[in-house]
C-alpha positions as MATLAB code, in Angstrom:
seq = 'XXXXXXXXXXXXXXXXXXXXXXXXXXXXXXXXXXXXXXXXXXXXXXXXXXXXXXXXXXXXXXXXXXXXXXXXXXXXXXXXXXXXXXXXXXXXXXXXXXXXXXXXXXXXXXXXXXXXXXXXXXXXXXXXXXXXXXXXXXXXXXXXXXXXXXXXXXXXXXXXXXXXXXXXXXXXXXXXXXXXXXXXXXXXXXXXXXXXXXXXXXXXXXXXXXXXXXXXXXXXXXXXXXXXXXXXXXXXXXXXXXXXXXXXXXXXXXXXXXXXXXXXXXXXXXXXXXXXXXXXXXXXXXXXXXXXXXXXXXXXXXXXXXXXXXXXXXXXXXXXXXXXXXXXXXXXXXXXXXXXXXXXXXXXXXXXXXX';
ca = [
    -165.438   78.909  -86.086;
    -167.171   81.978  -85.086;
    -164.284   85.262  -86.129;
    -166.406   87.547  -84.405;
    -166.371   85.599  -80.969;
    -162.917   85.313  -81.321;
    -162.699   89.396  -81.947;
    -164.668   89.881  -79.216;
    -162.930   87.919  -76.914;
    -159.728   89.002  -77.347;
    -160.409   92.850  -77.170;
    -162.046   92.446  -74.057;
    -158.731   90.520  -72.984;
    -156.644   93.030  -74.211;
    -158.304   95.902  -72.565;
    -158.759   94.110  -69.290;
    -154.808   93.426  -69.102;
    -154.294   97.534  -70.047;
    -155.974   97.990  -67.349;
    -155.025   95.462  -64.736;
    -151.423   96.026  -65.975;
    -151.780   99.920  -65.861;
    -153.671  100.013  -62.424;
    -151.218   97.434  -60.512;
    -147.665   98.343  -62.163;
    -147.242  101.760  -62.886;
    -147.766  105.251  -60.788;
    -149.838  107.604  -62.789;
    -152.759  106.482  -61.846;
    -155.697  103.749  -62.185;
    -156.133  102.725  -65.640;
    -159.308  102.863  -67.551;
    -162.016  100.543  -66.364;
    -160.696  100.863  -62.919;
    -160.673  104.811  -62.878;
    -164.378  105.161  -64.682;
    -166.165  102.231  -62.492;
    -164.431  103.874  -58.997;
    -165.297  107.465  -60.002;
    -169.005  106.562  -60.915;
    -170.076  104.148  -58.076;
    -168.522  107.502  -55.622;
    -170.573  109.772  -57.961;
    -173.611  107.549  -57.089;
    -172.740  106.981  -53.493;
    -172.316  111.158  -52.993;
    -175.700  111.438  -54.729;
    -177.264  109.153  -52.245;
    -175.393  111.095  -49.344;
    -176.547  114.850  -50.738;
    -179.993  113.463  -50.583;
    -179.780  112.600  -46.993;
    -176.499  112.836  -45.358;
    -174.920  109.350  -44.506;
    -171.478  109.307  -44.402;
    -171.445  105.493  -43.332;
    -172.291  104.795  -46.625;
    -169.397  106.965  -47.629;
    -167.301  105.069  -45.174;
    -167.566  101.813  -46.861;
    -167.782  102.167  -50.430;
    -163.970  102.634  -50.086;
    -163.983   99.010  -49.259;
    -166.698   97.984  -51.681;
    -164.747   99.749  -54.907;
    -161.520   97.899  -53.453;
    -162.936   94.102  -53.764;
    -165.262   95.414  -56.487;
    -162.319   96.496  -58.613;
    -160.645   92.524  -58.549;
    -163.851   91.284  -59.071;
    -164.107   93.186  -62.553;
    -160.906   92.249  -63.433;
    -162.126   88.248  -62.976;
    -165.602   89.041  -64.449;
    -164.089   90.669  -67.538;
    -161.487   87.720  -67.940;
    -164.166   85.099  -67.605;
    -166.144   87.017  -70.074;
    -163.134   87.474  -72.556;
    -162.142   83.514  -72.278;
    -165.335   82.184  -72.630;
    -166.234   83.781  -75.539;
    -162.948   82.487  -77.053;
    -164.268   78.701  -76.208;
    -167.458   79.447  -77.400;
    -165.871   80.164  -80.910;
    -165.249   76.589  -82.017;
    -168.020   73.681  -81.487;
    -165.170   71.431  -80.565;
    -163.210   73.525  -78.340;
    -164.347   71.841  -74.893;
    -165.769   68.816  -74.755;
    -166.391   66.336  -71.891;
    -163.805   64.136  -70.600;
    -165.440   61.134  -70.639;
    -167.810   61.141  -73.636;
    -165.790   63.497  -75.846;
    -169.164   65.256  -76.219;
    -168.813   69.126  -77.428;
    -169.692   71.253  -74.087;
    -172.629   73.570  -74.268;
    -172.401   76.983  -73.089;
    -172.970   76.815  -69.908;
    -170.068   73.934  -69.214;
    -167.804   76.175  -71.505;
    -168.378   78.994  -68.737;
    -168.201   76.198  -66.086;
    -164.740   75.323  -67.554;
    -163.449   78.750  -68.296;
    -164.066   79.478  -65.014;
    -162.304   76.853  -62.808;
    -159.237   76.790  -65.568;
    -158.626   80.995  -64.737;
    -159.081   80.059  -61.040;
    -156.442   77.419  -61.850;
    -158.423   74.741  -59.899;
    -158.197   72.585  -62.740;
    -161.031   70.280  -61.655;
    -160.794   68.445  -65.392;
    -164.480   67.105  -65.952;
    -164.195   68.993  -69.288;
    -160.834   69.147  -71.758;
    -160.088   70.918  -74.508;
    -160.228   69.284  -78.137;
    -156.639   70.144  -80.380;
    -153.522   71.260  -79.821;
    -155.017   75.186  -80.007;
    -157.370   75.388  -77.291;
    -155.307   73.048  -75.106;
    -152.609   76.236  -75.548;
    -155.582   78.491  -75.090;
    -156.231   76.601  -71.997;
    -152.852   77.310  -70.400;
    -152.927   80.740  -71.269;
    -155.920   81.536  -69.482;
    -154.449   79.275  -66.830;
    -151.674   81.200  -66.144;
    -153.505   84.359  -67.070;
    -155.892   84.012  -64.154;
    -152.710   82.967  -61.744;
    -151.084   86.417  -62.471;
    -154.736   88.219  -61.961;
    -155.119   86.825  -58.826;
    -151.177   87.749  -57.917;
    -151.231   91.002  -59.371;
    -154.976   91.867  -57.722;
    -153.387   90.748  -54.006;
    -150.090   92.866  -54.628;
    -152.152   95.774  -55.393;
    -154.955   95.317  -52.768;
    -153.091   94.722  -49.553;
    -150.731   97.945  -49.321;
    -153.791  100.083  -50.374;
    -155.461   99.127  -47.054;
    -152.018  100.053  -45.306;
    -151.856  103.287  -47.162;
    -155.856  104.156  -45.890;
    -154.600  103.986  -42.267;
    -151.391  105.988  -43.066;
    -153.672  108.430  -44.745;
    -156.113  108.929  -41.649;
    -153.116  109.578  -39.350;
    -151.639  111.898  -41.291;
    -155.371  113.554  -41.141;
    -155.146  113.766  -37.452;
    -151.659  115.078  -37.357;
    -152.798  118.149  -39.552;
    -156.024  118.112  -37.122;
    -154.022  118.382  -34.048;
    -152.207  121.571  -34.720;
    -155.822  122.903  -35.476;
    -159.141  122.120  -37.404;
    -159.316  124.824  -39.714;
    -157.014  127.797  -41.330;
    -157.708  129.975  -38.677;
    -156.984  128.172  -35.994;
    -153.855  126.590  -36.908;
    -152.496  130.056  -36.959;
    -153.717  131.195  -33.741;
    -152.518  128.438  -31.649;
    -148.988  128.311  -33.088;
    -148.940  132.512  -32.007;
    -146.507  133.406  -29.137;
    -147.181  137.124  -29.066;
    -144.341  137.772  -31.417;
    -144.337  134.964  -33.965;
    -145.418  131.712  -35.208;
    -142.879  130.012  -32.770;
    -142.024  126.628  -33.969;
    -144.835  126.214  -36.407;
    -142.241  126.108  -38.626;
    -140.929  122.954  -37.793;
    -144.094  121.387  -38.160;
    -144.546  122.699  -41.980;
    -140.935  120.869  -42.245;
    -142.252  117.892  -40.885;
    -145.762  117.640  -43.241;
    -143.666  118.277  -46.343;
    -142.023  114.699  -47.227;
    -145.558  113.067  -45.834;
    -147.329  115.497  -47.870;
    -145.485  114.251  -51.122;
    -145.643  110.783  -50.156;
    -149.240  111.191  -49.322;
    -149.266  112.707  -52.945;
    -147.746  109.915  -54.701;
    -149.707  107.280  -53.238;
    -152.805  108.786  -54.014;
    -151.524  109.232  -57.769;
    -150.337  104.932  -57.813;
    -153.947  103.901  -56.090;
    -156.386  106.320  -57.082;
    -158.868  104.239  -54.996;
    -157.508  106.000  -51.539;
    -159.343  109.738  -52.576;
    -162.644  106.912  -51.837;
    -161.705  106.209  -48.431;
    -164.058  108.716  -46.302;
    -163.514  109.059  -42.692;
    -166.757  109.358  -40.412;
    -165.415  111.203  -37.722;
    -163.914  114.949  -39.485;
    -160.596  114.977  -37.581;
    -159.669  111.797  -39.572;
    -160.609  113.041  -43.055;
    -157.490  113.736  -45.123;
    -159.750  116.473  -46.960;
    -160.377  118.052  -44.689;
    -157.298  118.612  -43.249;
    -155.724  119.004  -46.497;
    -158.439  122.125  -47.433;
    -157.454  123.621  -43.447;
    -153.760  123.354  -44.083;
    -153.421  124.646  -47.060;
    -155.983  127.354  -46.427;
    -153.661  128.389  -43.471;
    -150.652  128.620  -46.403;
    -152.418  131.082  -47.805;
    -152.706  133.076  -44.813;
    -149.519  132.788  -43.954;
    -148.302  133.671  -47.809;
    -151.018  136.548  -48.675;
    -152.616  137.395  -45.323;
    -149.211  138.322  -42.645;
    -146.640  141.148  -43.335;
    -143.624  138.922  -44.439;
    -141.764  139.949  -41.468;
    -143.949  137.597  -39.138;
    -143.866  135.180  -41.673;
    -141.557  131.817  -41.577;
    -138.967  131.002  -43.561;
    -139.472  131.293  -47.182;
    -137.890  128.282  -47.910;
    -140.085  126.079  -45.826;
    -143.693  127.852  -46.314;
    -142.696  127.883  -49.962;
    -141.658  124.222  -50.143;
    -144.943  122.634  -48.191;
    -146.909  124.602  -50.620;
    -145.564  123.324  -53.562;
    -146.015  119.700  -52.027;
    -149.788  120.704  -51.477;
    -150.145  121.801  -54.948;
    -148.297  118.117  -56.188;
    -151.548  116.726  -53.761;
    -154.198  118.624  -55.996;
    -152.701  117.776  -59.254;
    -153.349  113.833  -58.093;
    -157.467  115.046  -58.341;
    -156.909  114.189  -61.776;
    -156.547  110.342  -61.443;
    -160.043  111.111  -59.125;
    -162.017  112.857  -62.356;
    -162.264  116.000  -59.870;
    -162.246  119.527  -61.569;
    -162.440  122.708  -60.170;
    -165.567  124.267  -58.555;
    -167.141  126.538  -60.964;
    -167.130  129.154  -58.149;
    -164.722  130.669  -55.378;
    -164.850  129.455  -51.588;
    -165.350  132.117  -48.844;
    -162.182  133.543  -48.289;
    -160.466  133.074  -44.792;
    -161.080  135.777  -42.171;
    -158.459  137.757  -41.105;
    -160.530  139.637  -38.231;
    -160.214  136.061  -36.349;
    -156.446  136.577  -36.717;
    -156.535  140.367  -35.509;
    -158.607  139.760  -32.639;
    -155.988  137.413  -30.917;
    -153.180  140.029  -31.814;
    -151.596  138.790  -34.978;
    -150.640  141.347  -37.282;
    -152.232  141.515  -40.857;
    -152.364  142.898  -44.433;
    -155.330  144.854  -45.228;
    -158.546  142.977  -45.999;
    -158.173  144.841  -49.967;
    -154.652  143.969  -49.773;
    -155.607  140.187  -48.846;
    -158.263  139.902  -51.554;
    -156.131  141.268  -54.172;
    -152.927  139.103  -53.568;
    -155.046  135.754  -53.680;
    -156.512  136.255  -57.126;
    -153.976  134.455  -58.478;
    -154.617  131.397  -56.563;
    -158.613  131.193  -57.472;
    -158.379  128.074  -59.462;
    -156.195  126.513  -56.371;
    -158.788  127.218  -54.238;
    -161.640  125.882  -56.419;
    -159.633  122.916  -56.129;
    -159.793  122.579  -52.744;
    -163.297  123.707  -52.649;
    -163.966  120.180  -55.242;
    -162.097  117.987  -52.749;
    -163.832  118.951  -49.812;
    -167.434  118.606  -51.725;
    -166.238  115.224  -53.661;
    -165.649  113.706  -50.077;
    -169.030  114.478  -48.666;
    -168.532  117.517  -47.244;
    -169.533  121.164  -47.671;
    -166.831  123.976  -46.966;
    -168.671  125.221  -43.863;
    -167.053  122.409  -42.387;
    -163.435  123.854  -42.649;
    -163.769  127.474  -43.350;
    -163.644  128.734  -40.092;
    -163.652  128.088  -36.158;
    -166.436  130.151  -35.954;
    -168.596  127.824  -38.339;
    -166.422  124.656  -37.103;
    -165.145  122.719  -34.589;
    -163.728  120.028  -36.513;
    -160.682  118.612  -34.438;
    -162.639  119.506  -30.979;
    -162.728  116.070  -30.082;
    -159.198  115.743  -29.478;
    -159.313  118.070  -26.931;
    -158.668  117.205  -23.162;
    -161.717  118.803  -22.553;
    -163.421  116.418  -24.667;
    -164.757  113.698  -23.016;
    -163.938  110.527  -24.687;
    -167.507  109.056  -24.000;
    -169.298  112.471  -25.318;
    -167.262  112.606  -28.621;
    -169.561  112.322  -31.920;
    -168.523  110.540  -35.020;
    -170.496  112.602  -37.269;
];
């Protein structure tokens, strides 16, 4: 019997439960394998797309890390079991001749016994690896449960996430904007409602994010649609609102103060995604944009003094734009952007560009 096979076998067991177990039953993120494999096949994919932009390939390696992440999890466990059958000559031996199986029928045998189709060409020899054998019976028919529970509401969650995107979109496609089209001539009219509204989809938007860390790899092709986007434009306009208007024009403390906090919750989830800070600042919202369609401001030195405190929030945002395939031009402002154009009635439904 072979104690380092048997080592071997059961630490890559162990690990791949952690992280099946940690990924598919708790909320604090994707556990270890999951988190490193998703985080460097997006790493690879954004490389690809910097050289030459393609964000269809961006599009579906959401989909590829979601059935490549189950297919780990089986890999690993075939991996972990067969190396536990290959520890004893007389663990698996054919049914008929009681010959010892060689390695390739002990893979052959691990692998319909996790898949539980018990096909039963090959047994095991002693009362040890027949319990071995229903272990990594049963083991594989909790994979397979556990991969199907997890799998299914992510895709659910990816749609969610794209029409919360286009909500955010609709009241305008970057800071800027937002601002000026919810401007009566005397205040932000019933913008405020709408901050109201994003709040409890912001944190829920939050917290799934933070229990599938997979959904910060589902890109949108079309800009409108991209969660990061809107995300960067909405709480760019926060900081307009917060920093930028005399608090008089402002809306209620109370709800401006509580959707920023939820955005904030949204960056800490970056975490599960690997994603630090920029290492430098993001152009700064214009508030000449804002003055020339008669909204009242705070001085430009006023402005750029109050937000100094919010530099590594903004680097934040700066990483989640860039770590979803875009650059910040693509937000920062209407002059530089037109980002949620295409819902427009002027727009022509035939005429409007993915990309």
């Amino acid at each position: 019997m072979s104690i380092l096979l048997i080592i071997l076998g059961i630490g890559i067991l162990s690990y791949t439960a952690f992280d099946v177990l940690v990924t598919t039953l708790t909320v604090g993120g994707g556990g270890p394998i999951t988190s490193r494999i998703s985080s460097g096949i997006w790493w690879l994919a954004l490389q690809i797309h910097h050289r030459k932009s393609n964000h269809r390939l961006l599009s579906i390696t959401g989909l590829v890390l979601l059935s490549g992440i189950a297919l780990v999890w089986y890999l690993l466990t075939w991996v972990g079991w067969t190396l536990l059958f290959c520890a004893e000559n007389s663990a698996v031996v054919n049914a008929s001749s009681k010959i010892p199986a060689d390695t390739w029928e002990r893979i052959y045998y691990v692998g319909y016994t996790i898949s539980t189709l018990g096909i039963g060409d090959f047994q095991a020899q002693g009362r040890i690896w027949e319990i071995a054998t229903a272990i990594s019976s049963a083991s594989g028919f909790f994979l397979v449960t556990l991969s199907i529970a997890y799998l299914l509401p992510i895709v659910s969650a990816a749609s969610e996430k794209r029409a919360f995107a286009i909500y955010i979109a609709s009241l305008g496609g970057t800071a800027d904007e937002i601002l000026i089209r919810a401007w009566n001539g005397h205040d932000f009219g019933d913008l405020s409602s709408h901050l109201s509204s994003l709040t409890p989809t912001l944190t829920q938007q939050g917290e799934k994010h933070l229990a599938y860390p997979v959904l910060h790899y589902f890109h949108s092709v079309e800009r409108a649609r991209s969660l990061a986007l809107s995300l960067v434009a909405l709480d760019e306009a926060l900081t307009l609102l917060q920093y930028g208007i005399p608090q008089k024009y402002q809306p209620e403390p109370a709800v401006l103060g509580s959707v920023r906090r939820a955005s904030a919750a949204f960056l800490k989830t970056l975490k599960s995604a690997y994603l630090e800070p920029a290492n430098y600042n993001p152009q700064l919202p214009s508030l000449e944009l804002l003055r020339n369609k008669g909204i009242p401001t705070v001085s430009d030195e006023e402005f750029w003094e109050n937000t100094k405190i919010i530099t590594k929030r903004r680097r934040l945002l700066l990483a989640l734009a860039e770590n979803d395939g875009w650059t910040w031009d693509s937000i920062c402002s209407s002059l530089t952007t037109n980002r949620a154009s295409s819902l427009d009635d002027e727009t022509m439904i035939d005429e409007v560009r993915l990309h």
